[in-house]
Amino acid sequence: MCGIIGYIGKRQASPILLDGLRRLEYRGYDSAGMALSNGHGLEVIRRAGRIENLRKAVAEINPRGEVGISHTRWATHGAPTDANAHPHKDESGKLAVVHNGVIENYQQLRDWLKGEGHTFSSETDTEVLAHLIGFEYDGSTETDPIQRLVGAVQTALPRVKGTYGIAVIHEDAPSVIVGARLGSPLVVGLGEGEHYLASDVSAIVTHTKDVVYLNDYDVVTISRTGYDVQHVEGGAARVTVSRVDFTEDEAEKGDFPHFMLKEIYEQPNSIRNAIRGRLSKDEGTAILGGLQMTQQELRQVDRIILSACGTACHAGMVGEYLIESLARIPTEVEIASEFRYRNVPTTKDTLQIVISQSGETIDTLAALREAKRKGLKCLGIVNNVASTIARETDGGIYIHAGPEIGVAATKSFTSQVAVMTLLGLLFGRIHHLSSTDGLELIDELEAIPDKISQILAQADHIKQIAEKYAHVEGMLFMGRLNNYPVALEGALKMKEISYIYASGHPSAELKHGVIALVKPELPSVFIAPHDAVFEKNISNIEEVKARKGPVIAVATEGHPNIEKVADDVIYIPRCPSSLSPLLTVIPLQLLSYYVAVARGCDVDKPRNLAKSVTVE
Ligand code: M6R
């Protein structure tokens, strides 16, 4: 949610900032802006709309400056207008701030600052933050302006309730950028004679691979020649330099028209990466060293709570089926935003597992912190190895899916399901699962990537189906057992990128209300692989057809009879029913993608959304 990039060095800042913003655009894209410092004051350029609008303005104005901060916004307070776009200035007009997060007590602070004679030109919480830091900045003394700016940030931030990742520049201190974080990610990029500040390494990975991930309550000062990290209350903070492990190519679309399509096609490989080196054929089990748990601790686990949001939550629901069926450990999924405010009963041996692609989703992070507060052992299933969730969990499993840039999550879902299969296998083998059954599952899991490639080879067929239904106003998604979460996921994908209203249901729930919606203009997508409830699904399809509802079925090859009841069929290769979500979700991803393209939607940047939801 919102992207920040700052640069200080020997080069002109604006092209670097624009390129970084382009890479961060998935975090928010309703307005963008930059502030440059050139020793003669601050130049601020802000534009509502996409970064392209800012780029055009910068091309016209040609601002100069080797120091700058910039921002792409996902609006929280105030509409996406030029006036609400970041950076925001303080009362003096000499200080500028970009901010990712939410200042919850901004109204009180604003009222108080107004009483102190401050005037505001936007509706944002960020402008209040700029004024607050400006208020604390003592411009009346001869002391070092850098120290005064850092001091002002350190004095202002403890007065703030909420979350922030910020970058601040001041006319009086043109040789530094000051940053700080609490709850919103911020990373320092280290270069030769230049430094960067960004909310995500993808913004700076073309310039440097050496980075420092800031922790909550850190305040950093970057200059051309160095950086200094302090605690917000003073004193040096702990600093670790890390090496970024992905290349800029991974964060580019390549020959694909959209990141989403690229990421859908990456799934055979991303699943291979998720399971590589984690399977023991000798023992018919999984090897998951990152859990940081002894055999004894694993054996004692008597309950598992999976917490996540959105697509990761749907993956968790598939995980619940996998873990319960393979290991017979009671497992439940708690939507992270609910878990954090509920008082879920736990046992002393309950294991909490949070699932998050970004590792920065604020609700998931809050669920993790709540579970830790209650003394639970907490693991993470995370993609972003440098994320806050990855750092705050006791252990976990990285999914190694590589950067996922498309706002619609695709490869992270299948990789999350793949590693939960490993987890189910590990727990299963500790309890009652035989090594033969374990080995069989391993063989089937290893065969999944090639089967996904076979489904991807049907993309043209799926595209034709998508174009046939692209005009509809709504769609139903039906599935049973472990394909019920896939129905939810199919509906989420359809909604978020094509803006077609869609809902997912357990197929048998149809006749308890949803069937009232069925009509010729409302297609239903049935996920009906050949499993224990296949015949039941066929009956549900018949019920829809009897009411003239069109049906698209996702079915297992070798069962052509389904063509007698469904209008359109997409076949998946055979696989054990426990693994079928890894296959059934692929046609649904492609279906939503091609529907969105046919409707002319901006697939990678759906309206109102952002990739990483770092506000509550
Ligand atoms: O980064 P996370 O996995 O924690 O993100 C969770 C959700 O915000 C995310 O899955 C969201 O629902 C996607 N836009 C779905 O495509």
Coordinates of C-alpha atoms in Angstrom, one line a residue, residues 28-476:
G28 CA -0.8 1.9 -5.2
Y29 CA -1.5 3.9 -8.3
D30 CA -4.1 6.6 -7.8
S31 CA -1.6 9.5 -7.6
A32 CA 2.1 10.1 -7.5
G33 CA 4.6 12.8 -6.7
M34 CA 8.2 13.7 -5.9
A35 CA 10.1 16.4 -4.1
L36 CA 13.6 17.4 -5.1
S37 CA 16.2 19.3 -3.2
N38 CA 18.9 21.1 -5.1
G39 CA 20.4 23.4 -2.6
H40 CA 18.1 26.3 -3.6
G41 CA 14.9 25.0 -2.0
L42 CA 12.5 22.2 -2.6
E43 CA 10.6 21.5 -5.9
V44 CA 7.5 19.4 -5.5
I45 CA 5.5 17.9 -8.4
R46 CA 2.3 15.9 -7.8
R47 CA -0.2 14.5 -10.1
A48 CA -3.5 12.6 -9.7
G49 CA -3.7 9.3 -11.6
R50 CA -1.1 6.9 -12.8
I51 CA 2.7 7.5 -12.6
E52 CA 2.6 8.2 -16.4
N53 CA 0.9 11.5 -15.5
L54 CA 3.8 12.4 -13.1
R55 CA 6.3 11.3 -15.8
K56 CA 4.8 13.7 -18.3
A57 CA 4.8 16.6 -15.8
V58 CA 8.4 15.8 -14.9
A59 CA 9.3 15.8 -18.6
E60 CA 7.8 19.2 -19.1
I61 CA 9.2 20.8 -15.9
N62 CA 12.6 19.1 -16.0
P63 CA 13.3 19.5 -12.3
R64 CA 16.9 19.4 -11.2
G65 CA 18.3 17.9 -8.0
E66 CA 20.5 15.0 -6.8
V67 CA 18.4 14.5 -3.7
G68 CA 14.7 13.5 -3.8
I69 CA 11.8 11.6 -2.3
S70 CA 8.8 10.2 -4.2
H71 CA 5.6 8.3 -3.7
T72 CA 2.9 6.4 -5.4
R73 CA -0.3 6.5 -3.5
W74 CA -3.1 4.2 -2.5
A75 CA -5.6 6.6 -1.0
T76 CA -6.7 6.2 2.6
H77 CA -7.5 9.7 3.7
G78 CA -8.9 12.0 1.0
A79 CA -9.7 11.4 -2.7
P80 CA -6.9 10.8 -5.3
T81 CA -6.4 14.4 -6.3
D82 CA -3.3 16.5 -7.0
A83 CA -3.7 18.2 -3.6
N84 CA -3.8 14.9 -1.7
A85 CA -0.9 13.4 -3.5
H86 CA 2.4 13.1 -1.7
P87 CA 4.9 14.7 -0.9
H88 CA 3.3 17.0 1.6
K89 CA 5.0 20.1 3.0
D90 CA 5.0 21.5 6.5
E91 CA 3.9 25.0 7.6
S92 CA 7.2 26.6 6.6
G93 CA 7.2 25.0 3.2
K94 CA 10.8 23.9 3.7
L95 CA 10.2 20.3 4.7
A96 CA 8.6 17.6 2.6
V97 CA 7.3 14.1 3.6
V98 CA 6.2 11.0 1.8
H99 CA 4.3 8.4 3.9
N100 CA 3.0 4.9 3.7
G101 CA 0.6 3.9 6.5
V102 CA -2.1 5.5 8.5
I103 CA -1.9 8.1 11.2
E104 CA -4.9 7.2 13.4
N105 CA -4.9 10.3 15.6
Y106 CA -4.4 12.7 12.7
Q107 CA -7.6 14.5 13.5
Q108 CA -6.6 15.4 17.0
L109 CA -3.1 16.4 15.9
R110 CA -4.6 18.5 13.0
D111 CA -7.0 20.3 15.4
W112 CA -4.2 21.0 17.8
L113 CA -1.8 22.2 15.0
K114 CA -4.6 24.5 13.7
G115 CA -4.7 26.0 17.2
E116 CA -1.0 26.6 16.8
G117 CA -1.7 28.6 13.6
H118 CA -1.0 25.9 11.0
T119 CA -3.1 25.8 7.8
F120 CA -3.7 22.6 5.7
S121 CA -4.1 22.3 2.0
S122 CA -5.1 18.6 1.8
E123 CA -7.4 16.1 3.5
T124 CA -4.6 13.7 4.3
D125 CA -3.1 12.3 7.5
T126 CA 0.3 12.7 5.9
E127 CA 0.2 16.5 5.7
V128 CA -0.5 16.4 9.5
L129 CA 2.7 14.4 9.9
A130 CA 4.7 16.8 7.8
H131 CA 3.4 19.7 9.9
L132 CA 4.1 17.9 13.2
I133 CA 7.7 17.2 12.2
G134 CA 8.0 20.8 11.0
F135 CA 6.6 22.0 14.3
E136 CA 9.2 20.0 16.2
Y137 CA 12.0 21.3 13.9
D138 CA 13.8 24.1 15.7
G139 CA 14.8 26.5 12.9
S140 CA 15.9 29.2 15.3
T141 CA 19.3 27.9 16.4
E142 CA 22.7 27.7 14.7
T143 CA 23.2 24.0 15.5
D144 CA 23.6 21.4 12.8
P145 CA 20.4 21.3 10.7
I146 CA 20.8 17.5 10.2
Q147 CA 20.8 16.9 13.9
R148 CA 17.8 19.2 14.2
L149 CA 15.9 17.3 11.5
V150 CA 16.6 13.9 13.0
G151 CA 15.7 15.3 16.4
A152 CA 12.4 16.6 15.0
V153 CA 11.5 13.2 13.5
Q154 CA 12.4 11.5 16.8
T155 CA 10.3 13.9 18.8
A156 CA 7.3 13.9 16.5
L157 CA 6.9 10.2 15.9
P158 CA 6.2 9.1 19.4
R159 CA 3.2 11.5 19.4
V160 CA 1.7 9.6 16.5
K161 CA -0.7 6.7 16.8
G162 CA -0.7 4.4 13.8
T163 CA 1.7 3.0 11.2
Y164 CA 4.2 4.7 9.0
G165 CA 7.1 4.3 6.6
I166 CA 8.3 7.8 5.8
A167 CA 11.0 9.7 4.0
V168 CA 11.7 13.4 4.9
I169 CA 13.8 16.1 3.3
H170 CA 14.4 19.7 4.5
E171 CA 15.7 22.7 2.6
D172 CA 18.2 23.4 5.5
A173 CA 19.7 19.9 5.4
P174 CA 20.1 19.2 1.6
S175 CA 22.7 16.5 2.2
V176 CA 20.4 14.0 3.9
I177 CA 17.1 12.1 3.7
V178 CA 15.7 10.9 6.9
G179 CA 13.5 7.8 7.0
A180 CA 11.6 6.0 9.7
R181 CA 9.3 3.0 10.0
L182 CA 6.6 1.5 12.3
G183 CA 4.5 -1.1 10.7
S184 CA 5.2 -0.2 7.1
P185 CA 8.3 -1.6 5.4
L186 CA 11.3 0.5 4.5
V187 CA 14.7 -0.6 3.2
V188 CA 18.0 1.3 2.7
G189 CA 19.9 0.6 -0.5
L190 CA 23.7 1.0 -0.3
G191 CA 25.6 2.3 -3.2
E192 CA 29.0 3.9 -4.1
G193 CA 28.6 7.6 -3.3
E194 CA 24.8 7.2 -3.3
H195 CA 22.0 5.7 -1.1
Y196 CA 18.4 4.8 -1.5
L197 CA 15.4 4.5 0.7
A198 CA 12.4 2.4 -0.6
S199 CA 9.4 0.5 0.6
D200 CA 10.4 -2.5 -1.4
V201 CA 13.7 -3.7 -2.8
S202 CA 12.1 -4.1 -6.3
A203 CA 12.4 -0.3 -6.6
I204 CA 16.2 -0.3 -6.2
V205 CA 17.4 -3.7 -7.3
T206 CA 18.7 -2.3 -10.6
H207 CA 21.0 0.0 -8.7
T208 CA 22.2 -2.1 -5.7
K209 CA 21.8 -5.5 -4.2
D210 CA 23.2 -4.5 -0.8
V211 CA 20.4 -3.4 1.6
V212 CA 19.5 -2.8 5.2
Y213 CA 15.9 -3.7 6.1
L214 CA 14.8 -1.3 8.8
N215 CA 13.0 -2.5 11.9
D216 CA 10.0 -0.9 13.6
Y217 CA 11.1 2.2 15.6
D218 CA 14.2 2.7 13.4
V219 CA 15.1 6.3 12.3
V220 CA 17.6 6.3 9.5
T221 CA 19.6 9.2 8.0
I222 CA 21.1 8.6 4.5
S223 CA 23.6 10.8 2.8
R224 CA 25.8 10.4 -0.3
T225 CA 28.5 8.7 1.7
G226 CA 26.8 6.7 4.4
Y227 CA 23.9 5.9 6.6
D228 CA 23.1 6.0 10.3
V229 CA 20.3 4.1 12.0
Q230 CA 19.0 5.1 15.4
H231 CA 16.1 4.1 17.6
V232 CA 13.3 6.6 17.6
E233 CA 14.0 7.2 21.3
G234 CA 17.7 7.7 20.6
G235 CA 20.7 5.5 20.6
A236 CA 22.2 3.3 17.9
A237 CA 19.9 0.6 16.4
R238 CA 20.8 -2.9 15.3
V239 CA 21.8 -3.0 11.6
T240 CA 22.3 -6.0 9.3
V241 CA 23.4 -5.7 5.7
S242 CA 21.6 -8.2 3.5
R243 CA 22.2 -9.2 -0.1
V244 CA 19.1 -9.2 -2.3
D245 CA 18.6 -12.6 -3.9
F246 CA 16.5 -11.7 -7.0
T247 CA 17.5 -10.1 -10.2
E248 CA 15.8 -7.2 -12.0
D249 CA 14.7 -9.6 -14.7
E250 CA 12.5 -11.5 -12.2
A251 CA 10.7 -8.2 -11.5
E252 CA 10.1 -7.5 -15.3
K253 CA 7.3 -8.7 -17.5
G254 CA 9.6 -10.0 -20.2
D255 CA 7.6 -11.0 -23.3
F256 CA 4.3 -11.3 -21.4
P257 CA 1.7 -8.6 -21.7
H258 CA 1.0 -8.6 -18.0
F259 CA 2.7 -9.7 -14.8
M260 CA -0.3 -11.8 -13.9
L261 CA 0.0 -13.9 -17.1
K262 CA 3.8 -14.3 -16.6
E263 CA 3.2 -15.4 -13.0
I264 CA 0.5 -17.9 -14.0
Y265 CA 3.0 -19.4 -16.5
E266 CA 5.7 -19.5 -13.9
Q267 CA 3.8 -21.9 -11.7
P268 CA 5.4 -25.2 -12.9
N269 CA 8.7 -23.7 -11.8
S270 CA 7.6 -21.9 -8.7
I271 CA 6.1 -25.2 -7.4
R272 CA 9.4 -27.0 -8.2
N273 CA 11.2 -24.3 -6.2
A274 CA 8.8 -24.7 -3.3
I275 CA 9.4 -28.4 -2.9
R276 CA 13.0 -28.7 -4.1
G277 CA 15.3 -30.2 -1.5
R278 CA 12.5 -30.7 0.9
L279 CA 11.5 -34.3 0.1
S280 CA 12.9 -37.5 1.5
K281 CA 12.1 -40.5 -0.7
D282 CA 13.9 -42.8 1.7
E283 CA 11.6 -41.8 4.6
G284 CA 8.5 -40.9 2.5
T285 CA 8.4 -37.6 4.3
A286 CA 9.3 -33.9 4.1
I287 CA 12.3 -32.2 5.4
L288 CA 11.5 -28.7 6.8
G289 CA 14.5 -27.5 8.7
G290 CA 13.2 -23.9 8.8
L291 CA 10.4 -24.8 11.2
Q292 CA 13.0 -24.7 14.0
M293 CA 11.1 -27.4 15.9
T294 CA 12.3 -30.7 17.4
Q295 CA 10.6 -34.0 16.6
Q296 CA 9.2 -33.9 20.1
E297 CA 7.8 -30.4 19.7
L298 CA 6.2 -31.4 16.4
R299 CA 4.7 -34.5 17.9
Q300 CA 3.1 -32.5 20.7
V301 CA 1.2 -30.2 18.4
D302 CA -2.5 -30.9 19.0
R303 CA -4.1 -28.0 17.1
I304 CA -3.2 -25.8 14.2
I305 CA -4.5 -22.3 13.5
L306 CA -3.8 -21.0 10.0
S307 CA -4.3 -17.2 9.7
A308 CA -4.1 -15.2 6.5
C309 CA -6.0 -12.8 4.2
G310 CA -7.4 -13.0 0.7
T311 CA -5.8 -15.6 -1.5
A312 CA -3.4 -16.7 1.2
C313 CA -6.4 -17.4 3.3
H314 CA -7.9 -19.6 0.6
A315 CA -4.6 -21.4 0.4
G316 CA -4.9 -21.9 4.1
M317 CA -8.3 -23.4 3.7
V318 CA -6.9 -26.0 1.2
G319 CA -4.1 -26.5 3.8
E320 CA -6.7 -27.3 6.5
Y321 CA -8.0 -30.2 4.3
L322 CA -4.5 -31.4 3.6
I323 CA -3.2 -31.3 7.2
E324 CA -6.4 -32.8 8.7
S325 CA -6.6 -35.6 6.1
L326 CA -2.8 -36.4 6.2
A327 CA -2.1 -35.9 9.8
R328 CA -5.5 -35.9 11.6
I329 CA -4.5 -32.8 13.6
P330 CA -7.5 -30.5 14.2
T331 CA -6.8 -27.5 12.0
E332 CA -8.8 -24.3 11.4
V333 CA -8.4 -21.2 9.4
E334 CA -9.0 -17.9 11.0
I335 CA -9.2 -14.8 8.7
A336 CA -6.3 -12.7 10.1
S337 CA -8.3 -9.5 10.5
E338 CA -10.9 -11.4 12.6
F339 CA -8.4 -13.5 14.6
R340 CA -6.6 -10.4 15.9
Y341 CA -9.8 -9.1 17.6
R342 CA -11.3 -12.5 18.6
N343 CA -10.3 -14.5 21.6
V344 CA -9.8 -17.8 20.0
P345 CA -9.5 -20.7 22.5
T346 CA -6.1 -22.4 22.2
T347 CA -4.2 -25.2 23.9
K348 CA -0.6 -24.9 25.2
D349 CA 0.5 -27.0 22.2
T350 CA -1.5 -25.1 19.6
L351 CA 0.6 -24.1 16.6
Q352 CA -0.1 -20.8 14.9
I353 CA 0.9 -20.5 11.2
V354 CA 0.5 -17.3 9.3
I355 CA 0.5 -17.3 5.5
S356 CA 1.5 -14.3 3.5
Q357 CA 3.1 -13.7 0.1
S358 CA 4.3 -10.3 1.0
G359 CA 5.0 -10.9 4.6
E360 CA 3.8 -7.4 5.3
T361 CA 0.0 -7.6 5.4
I362 CA -0.8 -5.7 8.4
D363 CA -3.8 -7.9 9.5
T364 CA -1.7 -11.0 9.2
L365 CA 1.1 -9.4 11.1
A366 CA -1.3 -8.4 13.8
A367 CA -2.7 -11.9 14.0
L368 CA 0.9 -13.2 14.4
R369 CA 1.6 -10.7 17.2
E370 CA -1.7 -11.6 19.0
A371 CA -0.8 -15.3 18.9
K372 CA 2.7 -14.6 20.2
R373 CA 1.2 -12.5 23.0
K374 CA -0.8 -15.6 23.9
G375 CA 2.4 -17.6 24.1
L376 CA 1.8 -19.7 20.9
K377 CA 4.5 -21.1 18.8
C378 CA 4.2 -19.2 15.5
L379 CA 5.4 -20.2 12.1
G380 CA 5.2 -18.3 8.8
I381 CA 4.6 -19.5 5.2
V382 CA 6.0 -16.5 3.5
N383 CA 7.4 -15.5 0.1
N384 CA 9.3 -12.3 0.9
V385 CA 12.2 -13.5 3.0
A386 CA 13.1 -10.0 4.2
S387 CA 9.6 -9.2 5.4
T388 CA 8.4 -8.3 8.8
I389 CA 6.4 -11.5 9.2
A390 CA 9.4 -13.6 8.2
R391 CA 11.5 -11.9 10.9
E392 CA 8.9 -12.0 13.6
T393 CA 7.9 -15.7 13.3
D394 CA 9.7 -18.4 15.3
G395 CA 10.4 -20.4 12.1
G396 CA 8.6 -21.3 8.9
I397 CA 8.7 -22.3 5.3
Y398 CA 9.7 -19.9 2.5
I399 CA 7.7 -20.6 -0.6
H400 CA 10.6 -19.4 -2.9
A401 CA 8.1 -18.2 -5.6
G402 CA 10.2 -15.2 -6.7
P403 CA 8.7 -11.7 -6.9
E404 CA 5.0 -11.7 -7.4
I405 CA 4.1 -8.3 -8.9
G406 CA 0.6 -8.7 -10.3
V407 CA -1.9 -7.5 -7.8
A408 CA -3.9 -10.7 -8.3
A409 CA -2.0 -13.4 -6.5
T410 CA -1.5 -16.5 -8.5
K411 CA 1.8 -18.4 -8.1
S412 CA 1.9 -17.6 -4.4
F413 CA -1.4 -19.6 -4.0
T414 CA -0.1 -22.8 -5.6
S415 CA 3.3 -22.5 -3.8
Q416 CA 1.6 -22.0 -0.5
V417 CA -0.6 -25.1 -1.1
A418 CA 2.5 -27.0 -2.2
V419 CA 4.4 -26.2 1.1
M420 CA 1.3 -27.0 3.1
T421 CA 1.2 -30.4 1.4
L422 CA 4.8 -30.9 2.7
L423 CA 3.7 -29.8 6.2
G424 CA 0.8 -32.2 6.1
L425 CA 3.1 -34.9 5.0
L426 CA 5.6 -34.2 7.7
F427 CA 2.9 -34.2 10.4
G428 CA 1.3 -37.3 8.9
R429 CA 4.5 -39.3 9.0
I430 CA 5.0 -38.3 12.6
H431 CA 1.6 -39.8 13.4
H432 CA -0.1 -42.6 11.4
L433 CA 0.8 -42.1 7.7
S434 CA 2.7 -45.0 6.2
S435 CA 6.0 -44.5 4.4
T436 CA 4.3 -46.0 1.3
D437 CA 1.5 -43.5 1.4
G438 CA 4.1 -40.8 2.0
L439 CA 6.2 -41.8 -1.0
E440 CA 3.1 -42.0 -3.2
L441 CA 2.2 -38.5 -2.3
I442 CA 5.8 -37.3 -3.0
D443 CA 5.7 -38.9 -6.4
E444 CA 2.3 -37.3 -7.2
L445 CA 3.5 -33.9 -5.9
E446 CA 6.6 -34.0 -8.1
A447 CA 4.3 -34.7 -11.1
I448 CA 2.2 -31.6 -10.5
P449 CA 4.4 -29.1 -12.4
D450 CA 4.2 -31.0 -15.7
K451 CA 0.5 -31.4 -15.2
I452 CA 0.2 -27.6 -14.8
S453 CA 2.1 -27.2 -18.0
Q454 CA -0.5 -29.4 -19.8
I455 CA -3.3 -27.1 -18.5
L456 CA -1.4 -24.0 -19.6
A457 CA -1.2 -25.5 -23.1
Q458 CA -5.0 -25.2 -23.2
A459 CA -4.8 -21.4 -22.8
D460 CA -6.4 -20.7 -26.2
H461 CA -9.4 -22.9 -25.3
I462 CA -9.8 -21.1 -22.0
K463 CA -9.5 -17.8 -23.7
Q464 CA -12.4 -18.7 -26.1
I465 CA -14.6 -19.6 -23.1
A466 CA -13.6 -16.4 -21.4
E467 CA -14.5 -14.3 -24.5
K468 CA -17.9 -16.1 -24.7
Y469 CA -18.8 -15.0 -21.1
A470 CA -16.9 -11.7 -20.8
H471 CA -20.0 -9.6 -21.1
V472 CA -21.9 -11.1 -18.1
E473 CA -22.6 -9.2 -14.9
G474 CA -22.1 -12.0 -12.5
M475 CA -20.7 -15.5 -12.0
L476 CA -21.1 -18.2 -9.5

